[in-house]
Coordinates of N, CA and C in Angstrom, one line a residue:
X1374 N 228.8 -56.4 140.4 CA 227.6 -55.8 140.0 C 226.7 -55.4 141.2
X1375 N 226.2 -54.2 141.1 CA 225.4 -53.7 142.2 C 224.1 -53.0 141.7
X1376 N 223.0 -53.3 142.2 CA 221.7 -52.7 141.8 C 221.0 -52.1 143.0
X1377 N 220.7 -50.8 142.9 CA 220.0 -50.1 144.0 C 218.6 -49.9 143.5
X1378 N 217.6 -50.7 144.2 CA 216.2 -50.6 143.8 C 215.6 -49.3 144.0
X1379 N 216.2 -48.4 144.9 CA 215.6 -47.1 145.1 C 216.1 -46.1 144.1
X1380 N 217.1 -46.4 143.3 CA 217.5 -45.5 142.3 C 216.5 -45.5 141.1
X1381 N 216.0 -44.3 140.7 CA 215.0 -44.2 139.6 C 215.7 -44.7 138.3
X1382 N 215.0 -45.6 137.7 CA 215.4 -46.1 136.4 C 215.1 -45.1 135.3
X1383 N 215.9 -45.0 134.2 CA 215.7 -44.0 133.2 C 214.4 -44.3 132.4
X1384 N 213.8 -43.3 131.8 CA 212.6 -43.5 131.0 C 213.1 -43.9 129.5
X1385 N 212.1 -44.4 128.8 CA 212.4 -44.8 127.4 C 211.0 -44.7 126.6
X1386 N 211.1 -44.3 125.4 CA 209.9 -44.2 124.5 C 210.3 -44.6 123.1
X1387 N 209.5 -45.5 122.5 CA 209.8 -45.9 121.1 C 208.5 -45.9 120.3
X1388 N 208.6 -45.2 119.2 CA 207.5 -45.2 118.2 C 207.9 -45.8 117.0
X1389 N 207.0 -46.6 116.4 CA 207.3 -47.3 115.1 C 206.0 -47.2 114.2
X1390 N 206.3 -47.3 112.9 CA 205.2 -47.3 111.9 C 205.2 -48.7 111.2
X1391 N 204.1 -49.2 111.0 CA 204.0 -50.5 110.3 C 203.1 -50.3 109.1
X1392 N 203.6 -50.6 107.9 CA 202.8 -50.4 106.6 C 202.3 -51.8 106.1
X1393 N 201.0 -51.8 105.8 CA 200.4 -53.1 105.3 C 200.3 -53.0 103.8
X1394 N 201.4 -53.1 103.1 CA 201.4 -53.1 101.7 C 201.9 -54.5 101.2
X1395 N 202.1 -54.6 99.9 CA 202.5 -55.9 99.3 C 203.9 -56.3 99.8
X1396 N 204.7 -55.3 100.1 CA 206.1 -55.6 100.6 C 206.2 -55.8 102.1
X1397 N 205.2 -55.3 102.8 CA 205.2 -55.3 104.3 C 206.1 -54.4 104.9
X1398 N 206.6 -53.4 104.2 CA 207.6 -52.4 104.7 C 207.1 -51.0 104.4
X1399 N 207.7 -50.1 105.1 CA 207.4 -48.6 104.8 C 208.5 -48.1 104.0
X1400 N 208.5 -48.3 102.7 CA 209.6 -47.9 101.8 C 209.3 -46.5 101.3
X1401 N 210.4 -45.9 100.7 CA 210.3 -44.5 100.2 C 210.0 -44.6 98.7
X1402 N 209.5 -43.6 98.0 CA 209.2 -42.3 98.6 C 207.9 -42.2 99.3
X1403 N 207.0 -43.2 99.1 CA 205.8 -43.3 99.8 C 205.7 -44.5 100.7
X1404 N 205.4 -44.3 101.9 CA 205.3 -45.4 102.9 C 204.1 -46.3 102.5
X1405 N 203.0 -45.7 102.1 CA 201.8 -46.3 101.8 C 201.0 -45.5 100.8
X1406 N 199.8 -45.9 100.4 CA 199.0 -45.1 99.4 C 197.6 -45.0 100.0
X1407 N 196.9 -44.1 99.4 CA 195.5 -43.8 99.9 C 194.7 -45.1 99.8
X1408 N 194.0 -45.4 100.9 CA 193.2 -46.6 101.0 C 193.9 -47.8 101.5
X1409 N 195.2 -47.7 101.8 CA 196.0 -48.8 102.3 C 196.4 -48.5 103.7
X1410 N 195.9 -49.3 104.7 CA 196.1 -48.9 106.1 C 197.5 -49.0 106.6
X1411 N 197.8 -48.3 107.6 CA 199.1 -48.4 108.3 C 198.8 -48.3 109.8
X1412 N 199.8 -48.6 110.7 CA 199.6 -48.4 112.1 C 200.8 -47.7 112.7
X1413 N 200.5 -47.0 113.8 CA 201.6 -46.4 114.6 C 201.5 -47.1 116.0
X1414 N 202.7 -47.6 116.4 CA 202.7 -48.3 117.7 C 203.8 -47.6 118.6
X1415 N 203.5 -47.7 119.9 CA 204.5 -47.1 120.8 C 204.5 -47.9 122.1
X1416 N 205.7 -47.9 122.7 CA 206.0 -48.5 124.0 C 206.8 -47.5 124.8
X1417 N 206.7 -47.7 126.1 CA 207.5 -46.8 127.0 C 207.8 -47.5 128.3
X1418 N 208.8 -47.0 129.0 CA 209.1 -47.5 130.3 C 209.4 -46.3 131.3
X1419 N 208.9 -46.4 132.5 CA 209.1 -45.4 133.5 C 208.5 -44.1 133.1
X1420 N 207.4 -44.1 132.4 CA 206.6 -42.9 132.0 C 205.2 -43.2 132.4
X1421 N 204.5 -42.1 132.8 CA 203.1 -42.3 133.3 C 202.1 -41.5 132.6
X1422 N 202.5 -40.5 131.8 CA 201.5 -39.7 131.1 C 202.0 -39.3 129.7
X1423 N 201.2 -39.4 128.7 CA 201.6 -39.1 127.3 C 200.6 -38.2 126.6
X1424 N 201.0 -37.3 125.8 CA 200.2 -36.4 125.1 C 200.6 -36.4 123.6
X1425 N 199.6 -36.5 122.7 CA 199.9 -36.6 121.3 C 199.7 -35.2 120.6
X1426 N 200.4 -35.0 119.5 CA 200.2 -33.8 118.7 C 200.5 -34.1 117.3
X1427 N 200.3 -33.2 116.4 CA 200.5 -33.5 115.0 C 199.3 -34.1 114.3
X1428 N 199.5 -35.3 113.7 CA 198.4 -36.0 113.0 C 197.4 -36.6 114.0
X1429 N 197.7 -36.6 115.2 CA 196.8 -37.1 116.3 C 196.9 -36.2 117.4
X1430 N 195.9 -36.2 118.3 CA 195.8 -35.2 119.4 C 195.3 -35.9 120.7
X1431 N 195.7 -35.2 121.8 CA 195.1 -35.6 123.1 C 196.0 -36.6 123.9
X1432 N 195.4 -37.0 125.0 CA 196.1 -37.9 125.9 C 196.1 -39.3 125.3
X1433 N 197.3 -40.0 125.5 CA 197.4 -41.3 125.0 C 198.0 -42.2 126.2
X1434 N 197.7 -43.5 126.1 CA 198.3 -44.4 127.1 C 199.8 -44.4 126.9
X1435 N 200.5 -45.0 127.8 CA 202.0 -45.1 127.8 C 202.4 -46.1 126.8
X1436 N 201.5 -47.0 126.3 CA 201.8 -48.0 125.3 C 200.5 -48.2 124.5
X1437 N 200.6 -48.5 123.2 CA 199.5 -48.8 122.4 C 199.7 -48.8 121.0
X1438 N 198.6 -48.7 120.2 CA 198.7 -48.6 118.8 C 197.5 -48.0 118.2
X1439 N 197.6 -47.4 117.0 CA 196.4 -46.9 116.3 C 196.5 -47.4 114.9
X1440 N 195.4 -47.7 114.3 CA 195.3 -48.1 112.9 C 194.7 -46.9 112.1
X1441 N 195.3 -46.6 111.0 CA 194.9 -45.5 110.1 C 194.6 -46.0 108.7
X1442 N 193.4 -45.6 108.2 CA 193.1 -45.8 106.8 C 193.1 -44.5 106.1
X1443 N 194.2 -44.1 105.5 CA 194.3 -42.8 104.9 C 193.3 -42.5 103.7
X1444 N 192.7 -41.4 103.7 CA 191.8 -41.0 102.7 C 192.3 -39.9 101.8
X1445 N 193.5 -39.3 102.2 CA 194.1 -38.2 101.4 C 195.6 -38.4 101.4
X1446 N 196.2 -38.1 100.3 CA 197.7 -38.2 100.2 C 198.3 -37.1 101.0
X1447 N 199.5 -37.3 101.6 CA 200.1 -36.2 102.3 C 201.2 -36.8 103.3
X1448 N 201.8 -35.9 104.1 CA 202.8 -36.3 105.0 C 202.1 -36.2 106.4
X1449 N 202.1 -37.2 107.2 CA 201.5 -37.2 108.5 C 202.5 -37.5 109.6
X1450 N 202.7 -36.6 110.5 CA 203.7 -36.7 111.6 C 202.9 -36.9 112.9
X1451 N 203.3 -38.0 113.6 CA 202.7 -38.4 114.9 C 203.7 -38.1 116.0
X1452 N 203.5 -37.1 116.8 CA 204.4 -36.7 117.9 C 203.8 -37.2 119.2
X1453 N 204.7 -37.6 120.1 CA 204.2 -38.1 121.4 C 205.2 -37.6 122.4
X1454 N 204.7 -36.9 123.4 CA 205.5 -36.4 124.5 C 205.0 -37.0 125.8
X1455 N 205.9 -37.6 126.6 CA 205.6 -38.3 127.8 C 206.4 -37.9 129.0
X1456 N 205.9 -37.9 130.2 CA 206.6 -37.6 131.4 C 206.3 -38.7 132.4
X1457 N 207.2 -38.8 133.4 CA 207.0 -39.8 134.5 C 208.1 -39.7 135.4
X1458 N 208.1 -40.7 136.3 CA 209.2 -40.7 137.4 C 210.6 -40.9 136.8
X1459 N 210.7 -41.4 135.6 CA 212.0 -41.6 135.0 C 212.4 -40.4 134.2
X1460 N 211.6 -39.3 134.1 CA 212.0 -38.1 133.4 C 211.0 -37.9 132.2
X1461 N 211.4 -37.2 131.2 CA 210.6 -36.9 130.1 C 211.2 -37.4 128.8
X1462 N 210.3 -37.9 127.9 CA 210.8 -38.4 126.6 C 209.8 -37.9 125.5
X1463 N 210.3 -37.7 124.3 CA 209.4 -37.4 123.2 C 209.9 -38.2 122.0
X1464 N 209.0 -38.4 121.1 CA 209.4 -39.1 119.8 C 208.4 -38.8 118.8
X1465 N 208.7 -39.2 117.5 CA 207.8 -39.0 116.4 C 208.1 -40.0 115.3
X1466 N 207.0 -40.2 114.6 CA 207.2 -41.0 113.3 C 206.4 -40.2 112.2
X1467 N 206.9 -40.3 111.0 CA 206.3 -39.6 109.9 C 205.9 -40.7 108.9
X1468 N 204.7 -40.6 108.4 CA 204.2 -41.5 107.3 C 203.9 -40.7 106.1
X1469 N 204.4 -41.1 105.0 CA 204.1 -40.4 103.7 C 203.1 -41.2 102.9
X1470 N 202.0 -40.6 102.6 CA 200.9 -41.3 101.9 C 200.9 -40.8 100.5
X1471 N 201.0 -41.7 99.5 CA 200.9 -41.3 98.1 C 199.5 -41.6 97.5
X1472 N 199.3 -41.2 96.2 CA 198.0 -41.5 95.6 C 198.0 -42.9 95.2

Protein backbone atom coordinates (compact mmCIF):
# COMPACT_ATOMS: atom_id res chain seq x y z
CA UNK A 1 0.00 0.00 0.00
CA UNK A 2 1.30 3.44 -0.92
CA UNK A 3 -0.22 6.85 -0.21
CA UNK A 4 1.01 10.05 -1.85
CA UNK A 5 -0.08 13.03 0.27
CA UNK A 6 0.54 15.38 -2.66
CA UNK A 7 -1.91 13.60 -4.93
CA UNK A 8 -5.23 15.43 -4.93
CA UNK A 9 -8.00 13.32 -3.43
CA UNK A 10 -11.25 13.05 -5.41
CA UNK A 11 -14.25 15.16 -4.48
CA UNK A 12 -17.55 13.81 -3.20
CA UNK A 13 -21.02 15.29 -2.68
CA UNK A 14 -24.05 13.67 -1.07
CA UNK A 15 -27.56 15.12 -0.67
CA UNK A 16 -30.31 13.45 1.35
CA UNK A 17 -33.88 14.27 2.30
CA UNK A 18 -35.38 13.52 5.69
CA UNK A 19 -39.14 13.45 6.15
CA UNK A 20 -40.69 14.01 9.57
CA UNK A 21 -43.91 12.03 9.25
CA UNK A 22 -45.45 9.23 11.30
CA UNK A 23 -43.31 6.66 9.45
CA UNK A 24 -40.11 8.69 9.57
CA UNK A 25 -39.45 7.92 5.90
CA UNK A 26 -39.88 9.67 2.55
CA UNK A 27 -42.32 7.21 0.99
CA UNK A 28 -44.11 7.44 -2.38
CA UNK A 29 -46.23 8.83 -3.90
CA UNK A 30 -45.87 11.80 -1.53
CA UNK A 31 -42.77 12.22 0.62
CA UNK A 32 -44.64 14.55 2.97
CA UNK A 33 -47.76 16.70 3.08
CA UNK A 34 -48.47 20.42 3.42
CA UNK A 35 -47.67 21.59 6.94
CA UNK A 36 -45.36 18.65 7.72
CA UNK A 37 -41.70 19.67 7.71
CA UNK A 38 -38.80 17.97 5.97
CA UNK A 39 -35.11 18.71 5.68
CA UNK A 40 -32.43 18.56 3.02
CA UNK A 41 -28.92 17.72 4.22
CA UNK A 42 -25.65 17.66 2.32
CA UNK A 43 -22.02 16.77 2.91
CA UNK A 44 -18.97 17.01 0.71
CA UNK A 45 -15.26 16.40 0.65
CA UNK A 46 -12.52 18.21 -1.29
CA UNK A 47 -14.98 20.89 -2.42
CA UNK A 48 -14.72 24.56 -1.50
CA UNK A 49 -17.66 26.38 -3.12
CA UNK A 50 -21.31 25.38 -3.67
CA UNK A 51 -24.21 27.07 -5.46
CA UNK A 52 -27.86 26.04 -5.15
CA UNK A 53 -30.61 26.20 -7.76
CA UNK A 54 -34.13 24.91 -8.19
CA UNK A 55 -36.24 25.11 -5.01
CA UNK A 56 -33.40 26.98 -3.29
CA UNK A 57 -30.99 29.58 -4.58
CA UNK A 58 -27.58 31.10 -3.95
CA UNK A 59 -24.29 30.18 -2.36
CA UNK A 60 -24.30 27.35 0.18
CA UNK A 61 -21.71 25.99 2.57
CA UNK A 62 -19.98 22.75 1.55
CA UNK A 63 -22.00 20.94 4.24
CA UNK A 64 -25.20 21.76 6.06
CA UNK A 65 -28.94 21.33 6.23
CA UNK A 66 -32.12 23.30 5.72
CA UNK A 67 -35.52 22.72 7.25
CA UNK A 68 -38.61 23.35 5.14
CA UNK A 69 -42.24 23.77 6.24
CA UNK A 70 -44.16 23.40 2.96
CA UNK A 71 -47.20 25.62 2.48
CA UNK A 72 -48.14 24.37 -1.01
CA UNK A 73 -48.34 20.94 -2.62
CA UNK A 74 -45.90 20.28 -5.45
CA UNK A 75 -42.60 18.80 -6.51
CA UNK A 76 -39.53 20.59 -5.16
CA UNK A 77 -36.07 19.84 -6.57
CA UNK A 78 -32.97 20.97 -4.70
CA UNK A 79 -29.90 21.15 -6.99
CA UNK A 80 -26.40 21.74 -5.67
CA UNK A 81 -23.29 22.29 -7.82
CA UNK A 82 -19.89 22.43 -6.09
CA UNK A 83 -16.29 22.93 -7.17
CA UNK A 84 -12.96 22.66 -5.44
CA UNK A 85 -9.47 21.25 -5.57
CA UNK A 86 -10.87 17.73 -5.97
CA UNK A 87 -12.89 18.66 -9.07
CA UNK A 88 -16.57 19.42 -9.57
CA UNK A 89 -19.62 17.57 -8.30
CA UNK A 90 -23.34 18.11 -8.54
CA UNK A 91 -26.34 16.44 -6.99
CA UNK A 92 -30.03 16.84 -6.39
CA UNK A 93 -32.90 15.60 -4.26
CA UNK A 94 -36.57 15.87 -5.09
CA UNK A 95 -39.33 16.14 -2.49
CA UNK A 96 -42.97 15.57 -3.43
CA UNK A 97 -45.43 17.37 -1.17
CA UNK A 98 -49.08 16.28 -1.18
CA UNK A 99 -52.21 17.90 0.22
